[in-house]
mmCIF file of C-alpha atoms in Angstrom:
data_model
loop_
_atom_site.group_PDB
_atom_site.id
_atom_site.type_symbol
_atom_site.label_atom_id
_atom_site.label_comp_id
_atom_site.label_asym_id
_atom_site.label_seq_id
_atom_site.Cartn_x
_atom_site.Cartn_y
_atom_site.Cartn_z
ATOM 1 C CA PRO A 25 0.004 0.057 0.023
ATOM 2 C CA CYS A 26 2.916 2.350 0.663
ATOM 3 C CA ALA A 27 4.471 1.767 -2.840
ATOM 4 C CA GLY A 28 1.701 3.494 -4.605
ATOM 5 C CA PRO A 29 2.630 7.154 -3.608
ATOM 6 C CA VAL A 30 6.359 6.448 -4.256
ATOM 7 C CA GLU A 31 5.687 5.325 -7.731
ATOM 8 C CA SER A 32 3.505 8.384 -8.462
ATOM 9 C CA LYS A 33 6.332 10.573 -7.272
ATOM 10 C CA ASN A 34 8.782 9.035 -9.483
ATOM 11 C CA GLU A 35 6.445 9.340 -12.431
ATOM 12 C CA ALA A 36 5.944 12.931 -11.655
ATOM 13 C CA ALA A 37 9.778 13.596 -11.560
ATOM 14 C CA MET A 38 10.273 11.648 -14.922
ATOM 15 C CA SER A 39 7.461 13.563 -16.476
ATOM 16 C CA GLU A 40 9.299 16.865 -15.495
ATOM 17 C CA LEU A 41 12.559 15.540 -17.016
ATOM 18 C CA VAL A 42 11.148 14.626 -20.492
ATOM 19 C CA PRO A 43 11.364 17.649 -22.851
ATOM 20 C CA GLU A 44 8.260 19.053 -24.320
ATOM 21 C CA PRO A 45 7.937 18.076 -28.111
ATOM 22 C CA ARG A 46 9.348 20.942 -30.255
ATOM 23 C CA GLN A 47 7.160 22.983 -32.433
ATOM 24 C CA LYS A 48 7.504 22.753 -36.255
ATOM 25 C CA PRO A 49 9.203 25.701 -37.652
ATOM 26 C CA ALA A 50 6.960 28.111 -39.378
ATOM 27 C CA VAL A 51 6.997 27.601 -43.287
ATOM 28 C CA PRO A 52 7.711 30.940 -44.866
ATOM 29 C CA MET A 53 4.960 32.167 -47.215
ATOM 30 C CA LYS A 54 5.523 31.728 -50.893
ATOM 31 C CA PRO A 55 6.970 34.794 -52.525
ATOM 32 C CA MET A 56 4.623 36.931 -54.490
ATOM 33 C CA GLY A 57 4.278 36.005 -58.207
ATOM 34 C CA ILE A 58 6.069 38.205 -60.804
ATOM 35 C CA ASN A 59 2.687 39.228 -62.107
ATOM 36 C CA ALA A 60 1.245 40.099 -58.803
ATOM 37 C CA ASN A 61 -0.267 43.526 -58.475
ATOM 38 C CA LEU A 62 1.902 46.075 -56.677
ATOM 39 C CA LEU A 63 0.333 47.915 -53.745
ATOM 40 C CA GLY A 64 1.543 51.188 -55.104
ATOM 41 C CA TYR A 65 3.463 52.790 -57.900
ATOM 42 C CA ILE A 66 7.230 52.231 -57.807
ATOM 43 C CA GLY A 67 8.560 53.425 -61.098
ATOM 44 C CA ILE A 68 10.141 50.281 -62.525
ATOM 45 C CA ASP A 69 8.498 51.047 -65.935
ATOM 46 C CA THR A 70 10.770 54.182 -66.275
ATOM 47 C CA ILE A 71 13.927 52.093 -66.787
ATOM 48 C CA ILE A 72 13.316 51.765 -70.521
ATOM 49 C CA GLU A 73 12.859 55.585 -70.735
ATOM 50 C CA GLN A 74 16.126 56.052 -68.735
ATOM 51 C CA MET A 75 17.849 53.825 -71.264
ATOM 52 C CA ARG A 76 16.347 55.598 -74.221
ATOM 53 C CA LYS A 77 17.565 58.879 -72.888
ATOM 54 C CA LYS A 78 21.151 57.588 -72.224
ATOM 55 C CA THR A 79 21.426 56.003 -75.708
ATOM 56 C CA MET A 80 19.880 59.064 -77.430
ATOM 57 C CA LYS A 81 22.730 61.186 -76.024
ATOM 58 C CA THR A 82 25.457 58.955 -77.039
ATOM 59 C CA GLY A 83 23.999 57.822 -80.450
ATOM 60 C CA PHE A 84 24.470 54.662 -82.359
ATOM 61 C CA ASP A 85 27.302 53.154 -84.488
ATOM 62 C CA PHE A 86 26.671 50.938 -87.543
ATOM 63 C CA ASN A 87 29.276 49.816 -90.018
ATOM 64 C CA ILE A 88 28.241 48.094 -93.089
ATOM 65 C CA MET A 89 30.532 46.574 -95.748
ATOM 66 C CA VAL A 90 29.474 45.988 -99.488
ATOM 67 C CA VAL A 91 31.294 43.281 -101.504
ATOM 68 C CA GLY A 92 30.823 42.356 -105.089
ATOM 69 C CA GLN A 93 31.950 42.887 -108.630
ATOM 70 C CA SER A 94 31.814 46.292 -110.315
ATOM 71 C CA GLY A 95 28.503 47.211 -111.982
ATOM 72 C CA LEU A 96 26.190 45.296 -109.607
ATOM 73 C CA GLY A 97 24.780 48.438 -108.098
ATOM 74 C CA LYS A 98 26.372 48.240 -104.656
ATOM 75 C CA SER A 99 26.635 52.086 -104.080
ATOM 76 C CA THR A 100 23.137 52.594 -105.456
ATOM 77 C CA LEU A 101 21.638 50.016 -103.127
ATOM 78 C CA VAL A 102 23.356 51.379 -100.038
ATOM 79 C CA ASN A 103 22.130 54.888 -100.926
ATOM 80 C CA THR A 104 18.568 53.538 -101.422
ATOM 81 C CA LEU A 105 18.761 51.603 -98.106
ATOM 82 C CA PHE A 106 19.440 54.885 -96.149
ATOM 83 C CA LYS A 107 17.675 57.213 -98.557
ATOM 84 C CA SER A 108 20.769 59.548 -98.843
ATOM 85 C CA GLN A 109 24.010 59.779 -100.613
ATOM 86 C CA VAL A 110 26.139 57.718 -98.145
ATOM 87 C CA SER A 111 28.182 55.776 -100.677
ATOM 88 C CA ARG A 112 30.558 56.662 -103.458
ATOM 89 C CA LYS A 113 28.631 57.018 -106.662
ATOM 90 C CA SER A 114 30.070 57.374 -110.051
ATOM 91 C CA SER A 115 27.893 58.965 -112.616
ATOM 92 C CA GLY A 116 29.246 56.693 -115.429
ATOM 93 C CA TRP A 117 32.594 55.266 -116.466
ATOM 94 C CA ASN A 118 35.463 57.593 -116.414
ATOM 95 C CA ARG A 119 38.396 57.021 -118.682
ATOM 96 C CA GLU A 120 40.859 58.292 -115.973
ATOM 97 C CA GLU A 121 39.475 55.934 -113.390
ATOM 98 C CA LYS A 122 41.120 52.629 -113.861
ATOM 99 C CA ILE A 123 40.139 49.429 -112.326
ATOM 100 C CA PRO A 124 42.265 48.830 -109.099
ATOM 101 C CA LYS A 125 44.932 46.318 -109.601
ATOM 102 C CA THR A 126 44.254 45.006 -106.057
ATOM 103 C CA VAL A 127 41.247 45.061 -103.796
ATOM 104 C CA GLU A 128 41.066 48.539 -102.011
ATOM 105 C CA ILE A 129 39.190 49.352 -98.929
ATOM 106 C CA LYS A 130 37.365 52.602 -98.856
ATOM 107 C CA ALA A 131 35.429 53.666 -95.626
ATOM 108 C CA ILE A 132 33.044 56.617 -95.743
ATOM 109 C CA GLY A 133 31.470 57.943 -92.495
ATOM 110 C CA HIS A 134 28.193 59.790 -92.158
ATOM 111 C CA VAL A 135 25.911 61.018 -89.302
ATOM 112 C CA ILE A 136 22.282 60.273 -90.146
ATOM 113 C CA GLU A 137 19.437 61.607 -87.993
ATOM 114 C CA GLU A 138 15.803 60.478 -87.944
ATOM 115 C CA GLY A 139 13.146 61.367 -85.304
ATOM 116 C CA GLY A 140 15.864 62.678 -82.957
ATOM 117 C CA VAL A 141 17.940 59.569 -83.178
ATOM 118 C CA LYS A 142 21.517 59.953 -84.457
ATOM 119 C CA MET A 143 23.422 57.139 -86.018
ATOM 120 C CA LYS A 144 27.042 57.266 -87.159
ATOM 121 C CA LEU A 145 26.999 55.168 -90.308
ATOM 122 C CA THR A 146 30.162 53.997 -91.976
ATOM 123 C CA VAL A 147 29.996 52.410 -95.398
ATOM 124 C CA ILE A 148 32.973 50.212 -96.239
ATOM 125 C CA ASP A 149 33.382 49.722 -100.037
ATOM 126 C CA THR A 150 35.706 47.154 -101.676
ATOM 127 C CA PRO A 151 36.461 48.323 -105.222
ATOM 128 C CA GLY A 152 38.522 45.956 -107.378
ATOM 129 C CA PHE A 153 37.014 42.759 -105.771
ATOM 130 C CA GLY A 154 36.483 40.034 -108.509
ATOM 131 C CA ASP A 155 37.354 42.380 -111.368
ATOM 132 C CA GLN A 156 40.695 40.822 -112.251
ATOM 133 C CA ILE A 157 41.345 37.873 -114.706
ATOM 134 C CA ASN A 158 43.149 36.114 -111.706
ATOM 135 C CA ASN A 159 40.945 36.512 -108.624
ATOM 136 C CA GLU A 160 42.883 34.170 -106.366
ATOM 137 C CA ASN A 161 42.862 35.075 -102.664
ATOM 138 C CA CYS A 162 41.196 38.492 -103.602
ATOM 139 C CA TRP A 163 39.155 38.184 -100.216
ATOM 140 C CA GLU A 164 42.383 38.420 -98.182
ATOM 141 C CA PRO A 165 42.560 42.249 -97.976
ATOM 142 C CA ILE A 166 38.958 42.239 -96.836
ATOM 143 C CA GLU A 167 39.572 39.613 -94.167
ATOM 144 C CA LYS A 168 42.685 41.515 -92.968
ATOM 145 C CA TYR A 169 40.614 44.821 -92.790
ATOM 146 C CA ILE A 170 37.910 43.106 -90.623
ATOM 147 C CA ASN A 171 40.575 41.547 -88.334
ATOM 148 C CA GLU A 172 42.483 44.862 -87.996
ATOM 149 C CA GLN A 173 39.230 46.481 -86.666
ATOM 150 C CA TYR A 174 38.881 43.666 -84.117
ATOM 151 C CA GLU A 175 42.548 44.251 -83.219
ATOM 152 C CA LYS A 176 42.139 47.926 -82.802
ATOM 153 C CA PHE A 177 39.131 47.344 -80.467
ATOM 154 C CA LEU A 178 40.978 44.714 -78.437
ATOM 155 C CA LYS A 179 44.029 47.090 -77.987
ATOM 156 C CA GLU A 180 41.778 49.761 -76.658
ATOM 157 C CA GLU A 181 40.043 47.251 -74.339
ATOM 158 C CA VAL A 182 43.324 46.003 -72.720
ATOM 159 C CA ASN A 183 44.716 49.397 -72.263
ATOM 160 C CA ILE A 184 45.422 50.391 -68.548
ATOM 161 C CA ALA A 185 43.545 53.816 -68.996
ATOM 162 C CA ARG A 186 40.551 52.600 -71.140
ATOM 163 C CA LYS A 187 38.338 55.153 -72.798
ATOM 164 C CA LYS A 188 34.696 55.275 -71.404
ATOM 165 C CA ARG A 189 33.446 54.665 -74.863
ATOM 166 C CA ILE A 190 35.625 52.713 -77.135
ATOM 167 C CA PRO A 191 35.272 53.809 -80.788
ATOM 168 C CA ASP A 192 33.582 50.938 -82.721
ATOM 169 C CA THR A 193 34.979 50.439 -86.184
ATOM 170 C CA ARG A 194 34.182 46.584 -86.352
ATOM 171 C CA VAL A 195 32.290 45.551 -89.405
ATOM 172 C CA HIS A 196 28.806 44.713 -88.090
ATOM 173 C CA CYS A 197 27.332 43.586 -91.483
ATOM 174 C CA CYS A 198 28.491 42.601 -94.867
ATOM 175 C CA LEU A 199 26.263 42.538 -97.930
ATOM 176 C CA TYR A 200 27.555 40.151 -100.430
ATOM 177 C CA PHE A 201 26.286 40.919 -104.120
ATOM 178 C CA ILE A 202 25.570 37.919 -106.278
ATOM 179 C CA SER A 203 25.658 38.444 -109.985
ATOM 180 C CA PRO A 204 22.037 37.638 -111.431
ATOM 181 C CA THR A 205 23.375 34.931 -113.802
ATOM 182 C CA GLY A 206 20.495 32.579 -113.144
ATOM 183 C CA HIS A 207 22.719 29.658 -113.271
ATOM 184 C CA SER A 208 24.822 29.013 -110.060
ATOM 185 C CA LEU A 209 27.224 30.694 -107.696
ATOM 186 C CA ARG A 210 30.846 31.298 -108.977
ATOM 187 C CA PRO A 211 33.942 29.640 -107.249
ATOM 188 C CA LEU A 212 34.832 33.026 -106.153
ATOM 189 C CA ASP A 213 31.453 33.569 -104.438
ATOM 190 C CA LEU A 214 31.747 30.293 -102.517
ATOM 191 C CA GLU A 215 35.343 30.790 -101.508
ATOM 192 C CA PHE A 216 34.598 34.378 -100.182
ATOM 193 C CA MET A 217 31.674 33.236 -98.014
ATOM 194 C CA LYS A 218 33.438 30.188 -96.829
ATOM 195 C CA HIS A 219 36.343 32.136 -95.522
ATOM 196 C CA LEU A 220 34.508 35.241 -94.227
ATOM 197 C CA SER A 221 31.327 33.727 -92.758
ATOM 198 C CA LYS A 222 33.502 32.951 -89.626
ATOM 199 C CA VAL A 223 34.603 36.350 -89.060
ATOM 200 C CA VAL A 224 31.706 38.655 -90.112
ATOM 201 C CA ASN A 225 27.842 38.606 -90.545
ATOM 202 C CA ILE A 226 27.284 37.959 -94.141
ATOM 203 C CA ILE A 227 23.925 38.616 -95.903
ATOM 204 C CA PRO A 228 23.805 37.425 -99.496
ATOM 205 C CA VAL A 229 21.966 39.642 -101.944
ATOM 206 C CA ILE A 230 21.064 38.947 -105.635
ATOM 207 C CA ALA A 231 21.831 42.264 -107.338
ATOM 208 C CA LYS A 232 19.713 43.768 -110.268
ATOM 209 C CA ALA A 233 16.968 41.263 -109.842
ATOM 210 C CA ASP A 234 14.910 43.137 -112.429
ATOM 211 C CA THR A 235 17.077 41.374 -115.067
ATOM 212 C CA MET A 236 15.350 38.067 -114.287
ATOM 213 C CA THR A 237 11.770 36.854 -114.619
ATOM 214 C CA LEU A 238 9.915 35.963 -111.531
ATOM 215 C CA GLU A 239 10.310 32.184 -112.293
ATOM 216 C CA GLU A 240 14.002 32.539 -112.948
ATOM 217 C CA LYS A 241 14.331 34.538 -109.709
ATOM 218 C CA THR A 242 12.632 31.843 -107.560
ATOM 219 C CA GLU A 243 14.634 29.086 -109.116
ATOM 220 C CA PHE A 244 17.903 30.964 -108.652
ATOM 221 C CA LYS A 245 17.169 31.726 -104.934
ATOM 222 C CA GLN A 246 16.552 27.940 -104.338
ATOM 223 C CA ARG A 247 19.727 27.028 -106.206
ATOM 224 C CA VAL A 248 21.775 29.475 -104.309
ATOM 225 C CA ARG A 249 20.462 28.266 -100.856
ATOM 226 C CA LYS A 250 21.030 24.671 -101.917
ATOM 227 C CA GLU A 251 24.659 25.415 -103.043
ATOM 228 C CA LEU A 252 25.356 27.284 -99.667
ATOM 229 C CA GLU A 253 24.046 24.410 -97.810
ATOM 230 C CA VAL A 254 25.975 21.757 -99.624
ATOM 231 C CA ASN A 255 29.238 23.738 -99.143
ATOM 232 C CA GLY A 256 28.517 24.194 -95.367
ATOM 233 C CA ILE A 257 28.424 28.058 -95.632
ATOM 234 C CA GLU A 258 26.385 29.743 -92.939
ATOM 235 C CA PHE A 259 25.020 33.164 -93.461
ATOM 236 C CA TYR A 260 23.314 35.603 -90.969
ATOM 237 C CA PRO A 261 21.145 34.812 -89.078
ATOM 238 C CA GLN A 262 22.940 31.588 -88.059
ATOM 239 C CA LYS A 263 20.822 28.822 -86.553
ATOM 240 C CA GLU A 264 22.942 28.348 -83.449
ATOM 241 C CA PHE A 265 22.526 31.959 -82.436
ATOM 242 C CA ASP A 266 18.760 31.970 -82.164
ATOM 243 C CA GLU A 267 18.097 32.787 -78.505
ATOM 244 C CA ASP A 268 14.392 31.438 -78.056
ATOM 245 C CA LEU A 269 11.583 29.841 -79.974
ATOM 246 C CA GLU A 270 10.286 33.252 -81.116
ATOM 247 C CA ASP A 271 13.636 34.129 -82.632
ATOM 248 C CA LYS A 272 13.929 30.690 -84.228
ATOM 249 C CA THR A 273 10.486 30.855 -85.814
ATOM 250 C CA GLU A 274 11.185 34.472 -87.303
ATOM 251 C CA ASN A 275 14.693 33.640 -88.431
ATOM 252 C CA ASP A 276 13.619 30.232 -89.989
ATOM 253 C CA LYS A 277 11.092 32.132 -92.223
ATOM 254 C CA ILE A 278 13.787 34.456 -93.323
ATOM 255 C CA ARG A 279 16.351 31.781 -93.954
ATOM 256 C CA GLN A 280 13.766 29.473 -95.980
ATOM 257 C CA ASP A 281 11.926 32.163 -97.795
ATOM 258 C CA SER A 282 13.751 35.399 -98.216
ATOM 259 C CA MET A 283 17.444 34.582 -98.342
ATOM 260 C CA PRO A 284 19.182 35.574 -100.604
ATOM 261 C CA PHE A 285 17.164 38.897 -100.956
ATOM 262 C CA ALA A 286 16.569 39.611 -104.656
ATOM 263 C CA VAL A 287 16.849 43.271 -104.796
ATOM 264 C CA VAL A 288 16.719 46.406 -107.080
ATOM 265 C CA GLY A 289 18.341 49.651 -106.035
ATOM 266 C CA SER A 290 17.494 53.194 -107.311
ATOM 267 C CA ASP A 291 17.884 56.751 -106.096
ATOM 268 C CA LYS A 292 15.509 58.265 -108.807
ATOM 269 C CA GLU A 293 11.878 59.177 -108.018
ATOM 270 C CA TYR A 294 9.074 58.739 -110.519
ATOM 271 C CA GLN A 295 5.415 59.671 -110.401
ATOM 272 C CA VAL A 296 3.151 56.547 -110.146
ATOM 273 C CA ASN A 297 -0.511 56.831 -109.459
ATOM 274 C CA GLY A 298 -0.184 60.330 -108.057
ATOM 275 C CA LYS A 299 2.597 59.188 -105.663
ATOM 276 C CA ARG A 300 6.415 59.736 -105.725
ATOM 277 C CA VAL A 301 8.166 56.531 -105.624
ATOM 278 C CA LEU A 302 11.840 55.285 -105.973
ATOM 279 C CA GLY A 303 12.229 53.186 -109.169
ATOM 280 C CA ARG A 304 13.968 52.207 -112.383
ATOM 281 C CA LYS A 305 12.218 53.290 -115.670
ATOM 282 C CA THR A 306 12.180 50.533 -118.437
ATOM 283 C CA PRO A 307 10.436 50.381 -121.751
ATOM 284 C CA TRP A 308 7.657 48.251 -120.238
ATOM 285 C CA GLY A 309 7.033 50.336 -117.179
ATOM 286 C CA ILE A 310 8.414 51.466 -113.847
ATOM 287 C CA ILE A 311 9.904 48.951 -111.391
ATOM 288 C CA GLU A 312 9.088 50.355 -107.942
ATOM 289 C CA VAL A 313 11.945 49.583 -105.598
ATOM 290 C CA GLU A 314 9.800 49.491 -102.350
ATOM 291 C CA ASN A 315 6.902 47.391 -103.936
ATOM 292 C CA LEU A 316 7.353 43.799 -102.696
ATOM 293 C CA THR A 317 5.565 42.440 -105.802
ATOM 294 C CA HIS A 318 8.381 43.937 -107.909
ATOM 295 C CA CYS A 319 11.475 43.095 -105.691
ATOM 296 C CA GLU A 320 12.562 42.318 -102.111
ATOM 297 C CA PHE A 321 14.245 45.602 -101.380
ATOM 298 C CA ALA A 322 11.747 46.383 -98.621
ATOM 299 C CA LEU A 323 12.319 43.009 -96.829
ATOM 300 C CA LEU A 324 16.063 43.638 -96.820
ATOM 301 C CA ARG A 325 15.777 47.292 -95.518
ATOM 302 C CA ASP A 326 13.296 45.894 -92.742
ATOM 303 C CA PHE A 327 15.597 43.004 -91.906
ATOM 304 C CA VAL A 328 18.935 45.100 -91.653
ATOM 305 C CA ILE A 329 17.512 48.245 -90.116
ATOM 306 C CA ARG A 330 14.071 47.771 -88.600
ATOM 307 C CA THR A 331 14.326 44.338 -86.926
ATOM 308 C CA HIS A 332 17.990 42.949 -86.757
ATOM 309 C CA LEU A 333 20.330 45.996 -86.587
ATOM 310 C CA GLN A 334 20.902 45.570 -82.877
ATOM 311 C CA ASP A 335 21.126 41.869 -83.190
ATOM 312 C CA LEU A 336 23.829 42.268 -85.943
ATOM 313 C CA LYS A 337 25.798 44.428 -83.492
ATOM 314 C CA GLU A 338 25.396 41.917 -80.697
ATOM 315 C CA VAL A 339 26.457 38.900 -82.705
ATOM 316 C CA THR A 340 29.432 40.870 -83.901
ATOM 317 C CA HIS A 341 30.529 41.632 -80.348
ATOM 318 C CA ASN A 342 29.545 38.508 -78.557
ATOM 319 C CA ILE A 343 30.438 35.869 -81.161
ATOM 320 C CA HIS A 344 32.919 37.105 -83.908
ATOM 321 C CA TYR A 345 34.854 39.538 -81.791
ATOM 322 C CA GLU A 346 35.004 37.119 -78.784
ATOM 323 C CA THR A 347 36.266 34.364 -80.989
ATOM 324 C CA TYR A 348 39.070 36.653 -82.287
ATOM 325 C CA ARG A 349 39.835 37.929 -78.798
ATOM 326 C CA ALA A 350 39.995 34.471 -77.182
ATOM 327 C CA LYS A 351 42.323 33.315 -80.079
ATOM 328 C CA ARG A 352 44.474 36.346 -79.874
ATOM 329 C CA LEU A 353 44.962 36.411 -76.181
ATOM 330 C CA ASN A 354 45.550 32.560 -76.086
ATOM 331 C CA ASP A 355 48.164 32.718 -78.869
ATOM 332 C CA ASN A 356 50.032 35.527 -77.080
ATOM 333 C CA GLY A 357 49.848 34.485 -73.540
ATOM 334 C CA GLY A 358 47.111 36.765 -72.516
ATOM 335 C CA LEU A 359 47.968 40.201 -74.120
ATOM 336 C CA PRO A 360 48.519 41.714 -77.587
ATOM 337 C CA PRO A 361 52.246 42.262 -78.534
ATOM 338 C CA MET A 362 53.652 45.531 -77.260
ATOM 339 C CA THR A 363 54.551 47.909 -80.000
ATOM 340 C CA ALA A 364 56.456 51.224 -79.674
ATOM 341 C CA GLU A 365 53.014 53.102 -79.671
ATOM 342 C CA THR A 366 51.527 50.931 -76.940
ATOM 343 C CA GLU A 367 54.747 51.017 -74.780
ATOM 344 C CA GLU A 368 54.780 54.870 -74.939
ATOM 345 C CA SER A 369 50.977 54.974 -73.941
ATOM 346 C CA HIS A 370 51.620 52.487 -71.058
ATOM 347 C CA GLU A 371 54.556 54.530 -69.761
ATOM 348 C CA SER A 372 52.619 57.816 -69.970
ATOM 349 C CA ASN A 373 49.571 56.098 -68.062
ATOM 350 C CA LEU A 374 51.923 54.858 -65.358
#
């Protein structure tokens, strides 16, 4: 009978020693979704406006190169593209002006303004390309020029006292003019694109498309696409650079339907149905440059300027320039070679 109270005391003591069960940690609330309504106005939507103001002050750079045989209307097309005299334009054959013995590189700079937006446009012309009897390795001066611009940018970038805004002379786009033969690409065309598609954004263009019928034009475009594919030549926009499904869908349509653009250039205006239009006068009528049923100039302009200009610049910087930079630094142990000029600048900086 006495054991009862002792046991009850022991049980009470044990119950005191046993720790109370721990409470489960409070699970934090799920973060609000991105599309959740804000409780008040913050001003995030002004970021785009801030960026716009900043870029409007500095302006834009765009460097376009035109390559092709003489007489394919390269200068005329570039003038038509930007609706101003931005390229060299000869008003006919001049007896004093001889065909260059080697490929020359001529860069002409202009500042174009539209709607308050300034763009420093540089047109790089290549007179003498493909005009000789022996055109062996005639793409080498062009490749050398493109790499020289990468080298110039790289030297500025690795400089101790870097400029806040490095002048950009790199070639963002190369319009390659294909002769409208209607047959096939020449070996020179294939060799040029094979060598330079790795260092610059190439956009193939069929020049003077009004010399072919609609059926001939369609057939020639298909043949050119097939030849480029068989020879493993990639032109802009390259498939591996498509960032998302939307880009892929849009670029696939351009690659399969539009490339190469069959264009006609003209800087002369004519009156058609009460409207002033850019065009070429022929015995059977006026070919309107900006009319899609006549040629694909409008598609080329929209592609180069209105939809892909910024992407052309980004691919040049992030892909072609980075490839050159990585190879250059790797070959030279990390830095470009020191010349007398760079040594002087380094000493003055120090």
